[in-house]
Amino acid sequence: MSHKHRHSLSVCIITMNEADRVRRCLESVADLADEIIVYDSGSNDETTDIAREYTDKVRVTDWPGFGAQKQRALDEARMDWVLSIDADEALDEQAQQALKDLLSQDHIEEVAFRIQWAVIRHGKRLKHGRSARAPLRLYRREGARFTPVAVHETIEHPPGKVGRLPGYLLHYTARDYGHALAKNAKYAWLGSQKYFDKGKRNRSLLVVCLRALWTFFQIYILRGGFLDGRIGFIVAMNYMQGNFNKHAGLWILSQEEKARKRESLKK
């Protein structure tokens, strides 16, 4: 690991059975990081063995949810800047060089940076639809925290300028179509529970259907998903399915709550 930059870098990764993908991730950051911190939630493959080839800071823990697990890794970070990267992601060569150049600057005025996603699905690199997002992954360590949610966590950082790092964050989001469907279902149900816990309720199945259709229209038409060809269509349909499942789950949780209230009134 490199120690040649004016600004130091911690790389934080959370893992669970990522032996087939984590090496690509680690290789993309190994020459940039002053420390790599890996929090693994009980892998039963070679994930931790591979991680230990790159760092001695590999912790095996329980699974408290995405936000809390990433916060554990962040709590252990000690460098000026932190790059939070997932095991199924990797910096491309342009992003690696851009990060190296950034850390070599005398002064960095930004407090955080977004990195453009390039989603790889079924052998195709998607450039449109929701794949064109740029998540915030690089930030000053001081004062930064993850939102303590089970899924779709975000970084809260002190006020200041947010930049965009050149290059791409390659996202190998699904091993195969079955994996894509399983992830879709998992995240949808976690989303249902997250919304319910935050006090949101869904009373209308018509709204559930309209939300799902809007998601497809937004991704495939408005955001240009059709430009990604047939895989772009399949991915837009997957997002529509996920949105339907998430809000249908919230509708069911809302109905169950109503039933419990009716029963308690009868007693």
CSV table of C-alpha atoms in Angstrom, one decimal:
chain,number,residue,atom,x,y,z
A,1,MET,CA,0.0,0.0,0.0
A,2,SER,CA,1.2,3.5,-0.9
A,3,HIS,CA,2.2,6.2,1.6
A,4,LYS,CA,3.5,8.8,-0.9
A,5,HIS,CA,0.6,11.2,-1.1
A,6,ARG,CA,0.1,14.5,0.7
A,7,HIS,CA,-3.3,13.3,1.8
A,8,SER,CA,-3.8,9.9,3.3
A,9,LEU,CA,-6.6,7.5,2.3
A,10,SER,CA,-8.6,4.8,4.2
A,11,VAL,CA,-10.5,2.3,2.0
A,12,CYS,CA,-13.5,0.7,3.7
A,13,ILE,CA,-15.2,-2.4,2.3
A,14,ILE,CA,-17.9,-4.6,3.7
A,15,THR,CA,-18.2,-8.2,2.5
A,16,MET,CA,-20.2,-11.4,2.6
A,17,ASN,CA,-19.3,-14.3,0.4
A,18,GLU,CA,-17.5,-12.2,-2.3
A,19,ALA,CA,-14.6,-14.4,-3.1
A,20,ASP,CA,-15.4,-14.3,-6.8
A,21,ARG,CA,-15.4,-10.4,-6.9
A,22,VAL,CA,-13.5,-8.9,-4.0
A,23,ARG,CA,-10.0,-9.3,-5.5
A,24,ARG,CA,-10.9,-7.1,-8.5
A,25,CYS,CA,-12.1,-4.5,-6.0
A,26,LEU,CA,-8.9,-4.7,-3.8
A,27,GLU,CA,-6.6,-4.6,-6.8
A,28,SER,CA,-8.2,-1.3,-7.9
A,29,VAL,CA,-7.4,0.4,-4.6
A,30,ALA,CA,-4.3,-1.4,-3.3
A,31,ASP,CA,-1.7,1.1,-4.7
A,32,LEU,CA,-3.8,4.1,-3.5
A,33,ALA,CA,-4.7,3.2,0.1
A,34,ASP,CA,-2.7,3.9,3.2
A,35,GLU,CA,-5.0,1.4,5.0
A,36,ILE,CA,-7.7,-1.0,3.8
A,37,ILE,CA,-10.4,-2.0,6.4
A,38,VAL,CA,-12.6,-5.0,5.6
A,39,TYR,CA,-15.7,-5.8,7.7
A,40,ASP,CA,-17.0,-9.3,6.8
A,41,SER,CA,-20.3,-10.6,8.2
A,42,GLY,CA,-19.5,-14.3,8.3
A,43,SER,CA,-18.4,-15.4,4.8
A,44,ASN,CA,-18.1,-19.2,4.3
A,45,ASP,CA,-16.0,-18.9,1.2
A,46,GLU,CA,-12.4,-17.5,0.7
A,47,THR,CA,-13.4,-13.8,1.0
A,48,THR,CA,-11.5,-13.1,4.2
A,49,ASP,CA,-8.4,-15.1,3.0
A,50,ILE,CA,-8.3,-13.0,-0.1
A,51,ALA,CA,-8.8,-9.8,1.9
A,52,ARG,CA,-5.9,-10.7,4.2
A,53,GLU,CA,-3.6,-10.8,1.2
A,54,TYR,CA,-4.1,-7.0,1.0
A,55,THR,CA,-4.6,-5.9,4.6
A,56,ASP,CA,-4.3,-7.1,8.2
A,57,LYS,CA,-7.4,-5.1,9.2
A,58,VAL,CA,-10.0,-7.8,8.4
A,59,ARG,CA,-12.8,-8.0,11.0
A,60,VAL,CA,-15.5,-10.8,11.1
A,61,THR,CA,-18.7,-9.6,12.8
A,62,ASP,CA,-22.4,-10.1,12.9
A,63,TRP,CA,-24.7,-8.3,10.4
A,64,PRO,CA,-26.4,-5.2,11.8
A,65,GLY,CA,-27.5,-3.8,8.4
A,66,PHE,CA,-25.7,-1.8,5.7
A,67,GLY,CA,-25.5,1.5,7.4
A,68,ALA,CA,-24.3,0.2,10.7
A,69,GLN,CA,-21.8,-2.2,9.2
A,70,LYS,CA,-20.3,0.6,7.0
A,71,GLN,CA,-20.2,2.8,10.1
A,72,ARG,CA,-18.2,0.2,12.0
A,73,ALA,CA,-15.5,0.2,9.2
A,74,LEU,CA,-15.6,4.0,9.2
A,75,ASP,CA,-15.1,4.2,13.0
A,76,GLU,CA,-11.8,2.3,12.5
A,77,ALA,CA,-10.5,4.5,9.7
A,78,ARG,CA,-7.7,6.8,10.7
A,79,MET,CA,-6.6,8.6,7.5
A,80,ASP,CA,-7.6,12.0,6.1
A,81,TRP,CA,-9.9,10.7,3.4
A,82,VAL,CA,-12.1,7.7,3.2
A,83,LEU,CA,-13.2,5.7,0.1
A,84,SER,CA,-16.2,3.5,0.8
A,85,ILE,CA,-16.4,0.9,-2.0
A,86,ASP,CA,-18.4,-2.3,-2.3
A,87,ALA,CA,-16.9,-5.7,-3.0
A,88,ASP,CA,-18.7,-5.8,-6.3
A,89,GLU,CA,-17.2,-2.5,-7.4
A,90,ALA,CA,-13.8,-1.4,-8.7
A,91,LEU,CA,-12.2,1.9,-9.8
A,92,ASP,CA,-11.3,2.0,-13.5
A,93,GLU,CA,-7.9,3.2,-14.5
A,94,GLN,CA,-9.0,6.7,-15.1
A,95,ALA,CA,-10.6,6.9,-11.6
A,96,GLN,CA,-7.5,5.4,-10.0
A,97,GLN,CA,-5.2,8.1,-11.6
A,98,ALA,CA,-7.7,10.9,-10.7
A,99,LEU,CA,-7.7,9.8,-7.1
A,100,LYS,CA,-3.9,9.5,-7.1
A,101,ASP,CA,-3.7,13.1,-8.5
A,102,LEU,CA,-6.2,14.4,-6.0
A,103,LEU,CA,-4.4,13.0,-3.0
A,104,SER,CA,-1.1,14.5,-4.3
A,105,GLN,CA,-2.6,18.1,-4.3
A,106,ASP,CA,-1.4,20.6,-1.7
A,107,HIS,CA,-5.0,21.6,-0.9
A,108,ILE,CA,-8.3,20.0,-1.6
A,109,GLU,CA,-11.2,22.4,-1.3
A,110,GLU,CA,-14.0,19.8,-1.6
A,111,VAL,CA,-15.3,17.8,1.3
A,112,ALA,CA,-16.5,14.9,-0.7
A,113,PHE,CA,-16.6,13.5,-4.3
A,114,ARG,CA,-19.1,11.6,-6.3
A,115,ILE,CA,-17.9,8.9,-8.7
A,116,GLN,CA,-19.8,8.0,-11.9
A,117,TRP,CA,-21.1,4.5,-11.9
A,118,ALA,CA,-20.7,2.2,-14.9
A,119,VAL,CA,-22.9,-0.8,-14.2
A,120,ILE,CA,-22.0,-4.1,-15.8
A,121,ARG,CA,-25.0,-6.4,-16.3
A,122,HIS,CA,-24.9,-9.7,-18.2
A,123,GLY,CA,-21.7,-8.7,-20.1
A,124,LYS,CA,-22.9,-5.2,-21.1
A,125,ARG,CA,-21.7,-1.9,-19.7
A,126,LEU,CA,-24.8,0.2,-19.1
A,127,LYS,CA,-24.5,4.0,-19.6
A,128,HIS,CA,-28.1,5.2,-19.2
A,129,GLY,CA,-31.1,4.8,-17.1
A,130,ARG,CA,-30.5,4.5,-13.3
A,131,SER,CA,-27.0,3.1,-14.1
A,132,ALA,CA,-25.9,6.6,-14.9
A,133,ARG,CA,-25.9,7.7,-11.3
A,134,ALA,CA,-22.9,9.0,-9.5
A,135,PRO,CA,-22.9,7.9,-5.8
A,136,LEU,CA,-20.9,9.8,-3.2
A,137,ARG,CA,-18.1,7.5,-2.1
A,138,LEU,CA,-15.0,9.6,-1.3
A,139,TYR,CA,-15.1,12.0,1.6
A,140,ARG,CA,-13.1,13.6,4.4
A,141,ARG,CA,-13.2,11.4,7.4
A,142,GLU,CA,-13.6,14.1,10.0
A,143,GLY,CA,-17.3,14.6,10.8
A,144,ALA,CA,-18.6,12.0,8.4
A,145,ARG,CA,-21.2,9.4,9.3
A,146,PHE,CA,-23.4,6.8,7.7
A,147,THR,CA,-27.1,7.0,8.1
A,148,PRO,CA,-28.1,4.1,10.4
A,149,VAL,CA,-30.5,2.3,8.1
A,150,ALA,CA,-30.8,-1.3,7.0
A,151,VAL,CA,-30.5,-0.5,3.3
A,152,HIS,CA,-29.7,2.4,0.9
A,153,GLU,CA,-27.5,4.1,3.4
A,154,THR,CA,-26.0,7.5,2.7
A,155,ILE,CA,-23.0,9.5,3.9
A,156,GLU,CA,-23.6,12.5,6.0
A,157,HIS,CA,-20.7,14.9,5.9
A,158,PRO,CA,-20.0,18.5,7.0
A,159,PRO,CA,-21.2,21.3,4.7
A,160,GLY,CA,-18.9,22.1,1.8
A,161,LYS,CA,-18.3,21.7,-1.9
A,162,VAL,CA,-18.9,18.2,-3.4
A,163,GLY,CA,-16.9,17.4,-6.5
A,164,ARG,CA,-17.0,14.7,-9.1
A,165,LEU,CA,-14.0,12.4,-9.5
A,166,PRO,CA,-13.1,11.7,-13.2
A,167,GLY,CA,-13.3,8.1,-14.3
A,168,TYR,CA,-15.8,5.4,-13.4
A,169,LEU,CA,-16.8,3.2,-10.5
A,170,LEU,CA,-17.3,-0.2,-12.3
A,171,HIS,CA,-20.3,-1.9,-10.7
A,172,TYR,CA,-20.5,-5.7,-11.3
A,173,THR,CA,-23.9,-5.7,-9.8
A,174,ALA,CA,-25.1,-9.3,-10.6
A,175,ARG,CA,-23.3,-12.6,-11.1
A,176,ASP,CA,-26.2,-13.9,-13.2
A,177,TYR,CA,-29.9,-13.3,-13.8
A,178,GLY,CA,-30.9,-15.4,-10.8
A,179,HIS,CA,-28.6,-13.4,-8.6
A,180,ALA,CA,-30.1,-10.2,-10.0
A,181,LEU,CA,-33.6,-11.4,-9.1
A,182,ALA,CA,-32.6,-12.5,-5.6
A,183,LYS,CA,-31.0,-9.1,-4.9
A,184,ASN,CA,-34.0,-7.3,-6.3
A,185,ALA,CA,-36.3,-9.2,-3.9
A,186,LYS,CA,-34.0,-8.7,-0.9
A,187,TYR,CA,-33.7,-5.0,-1.4
A,188,ALA,CA,-37.4,-4.5,-2.1
A,189,TRP,CA,-38.4,-6.2,1.2
A,190,LEU,CA,-35.7,-4.3,3.2
A,191,GLY,CA,-37.1,-1.1,1.6
A,192,SER,CA,-40.7,-2.0,2.6
A,193,GLN,CA,-39.6,-2.4,6.2
A,194,LYS,CA,-37.4,0.7,6.2
A,195,TYR,CA,-40.4,2.8,5.0
A,196,PHE,CA,-42.7,1.2,7.5
A,197,ASP,CA,-40.3,1.8,10.4
A,198,LYS,CA,-40.0,5.5,9.3
A,199,GLY,CA,-43.8,5.9,9.6
A,200,LYS,CA,-44.8,5.6,6.0
A,201,ARG,CA,-48.0,3.8,5.1
A,202,ASN,CA,-49.5,2.6,1.8
A,203,ARG,CA,-53.3,2.4,1.5
A,204,SER,CA,-53.8,2.0,-2.2
A,205,LEU,CA,-52.7,-0.9,-4.5
A,206,LEU,CA,-53.5,1.4,-7.5
A,207,VAL,CA,-50.8,3.8,-6.3
A,208,VAL,CA,-48.4,0.8,-6.0
A,209,CYS,CA,-49.0,-0.1,-9.6
A,210,LEU,CA,-48.7,3.5,-10.8
A,211,ARG,CA,-45.4,3.9,-9.0
A,212,ALA,CA,-44.0,0.8,-10.7
A,213,LEU,CA,-45.1,2.0,-14.1
A,214,TRP,CA,-43.6,5.4,-13.5
A,215,THR,CA,-40.3,3.8,-12.5
A,216,PHE,CA,-40.2,2.0,-15.8
A,217,PHE,CA,-41.1,5.1,-17.8
A,218,GLN,CA,-38.5,7.2,-15.9
A,219,ILE,CA,-35.7,4.8,-16.3
A,220,TYR,CA,-36.3,3.4,-19.8
A,221,ILE,CA,-37.6,6.6,-21.5
A,222,LEU,CA,-36.7,9.7,-19.6
A,223,ARG,CA,-33.3,8.5,-18.5
A,224,GLY,CA,-32.5,6.9,-21.9
A,225,GLY,CA,-32.4,3.3,-20.8
A,226,PHE,CA,-33.6,2.3,-24.3
A,227,LEU,CA,-30.2,3.4,-25.5
A,228,ASP,CA,-28.7,0.4,-23.6
A,229,GLY,CA,-30.5,-2.0,-25.9
A,230,ARG,CA,-32.2,-5.2,-24.9
A,231,ILE,CA,-30.3,-5.5,-21.6
A,232,GLY,CA,-31.4,-1.9,-20.9
A,233,PHE,CA,-35.0,-3.0,-21.3
A,234,ILE,CA,-34.5,-6.0,-19.0
A,235,VAL,CA,-32.9,-3.8,-16.3
A,236,ALA,CA,-35.7,-1.2,-16.5
A,237,MET,CA,-38.2,-4.0,-16.0
A,238,ASN,CA,-36.2,-5.3,-13.0
A,239,TYR,CA,-36.3,-1.8,-11.5
A,240,MET,CA,-40.1,-1.7,-12.1
A,241,GLN,CA,-40.5,-5.1,-10.4
A,242,GLY,CA,-38.4,-4.0,-7.5
A,243,ASN,CA,-40.4,-0.8,-7.0
A,244,PHE,CA,-43.7,-2.8,-7.2
A,245,ASN,CA,-42.4,-5.3,-4.6
A,246,LYS,CA,-41.2,-2.6,-2.3
A,247,HIS,CA,-44.5,-0.7,-2.2
A,248,ALA,CA,-46.6,-3.9,-2.3
A,249,GLY,CA,-44.7,-5.0,0.8
A,250,LEU,CA,-45.4,-1.6,2.5
A,251,TRP,CA,-49.1,-2.0,1.6
A,252,ILE,CA,-49.2,-5.5,3.2
A,253,LEU,CA,-47.4,-4.2,6.3
A,254,SER,CA,-50.0,-1.4,6.5
A,255,GLN,CA,-52.9,-3.8,6.1
A,256,GLU,CA,-51.5,-6.0,8.8
A,257,GLU,CA,-51.1,-3.0,11.1
A,258,LYS,CA,-54.8,-2.1,10.5
A,259,ALA,CA,-55.9,-5.6,11.3
A,260,ARG,CA,-53.9,-5.6,14.6
A,261,LYS,CA,-55.5,-2.3,15.6
A,262,ARG,CA,-59.0,-3.7,14.8
A,263,GLU,CA,-58.3,-6.7,16.9
A,264,SER,CA,-57.1,-4.6,19.8
A,265,LEU,CA,-60.2,-2.5,19.7
A,266,LYS,CA,-62.4,-5.6,20.0
A,267,LYS,CA,-60.7,-6.7,23.3
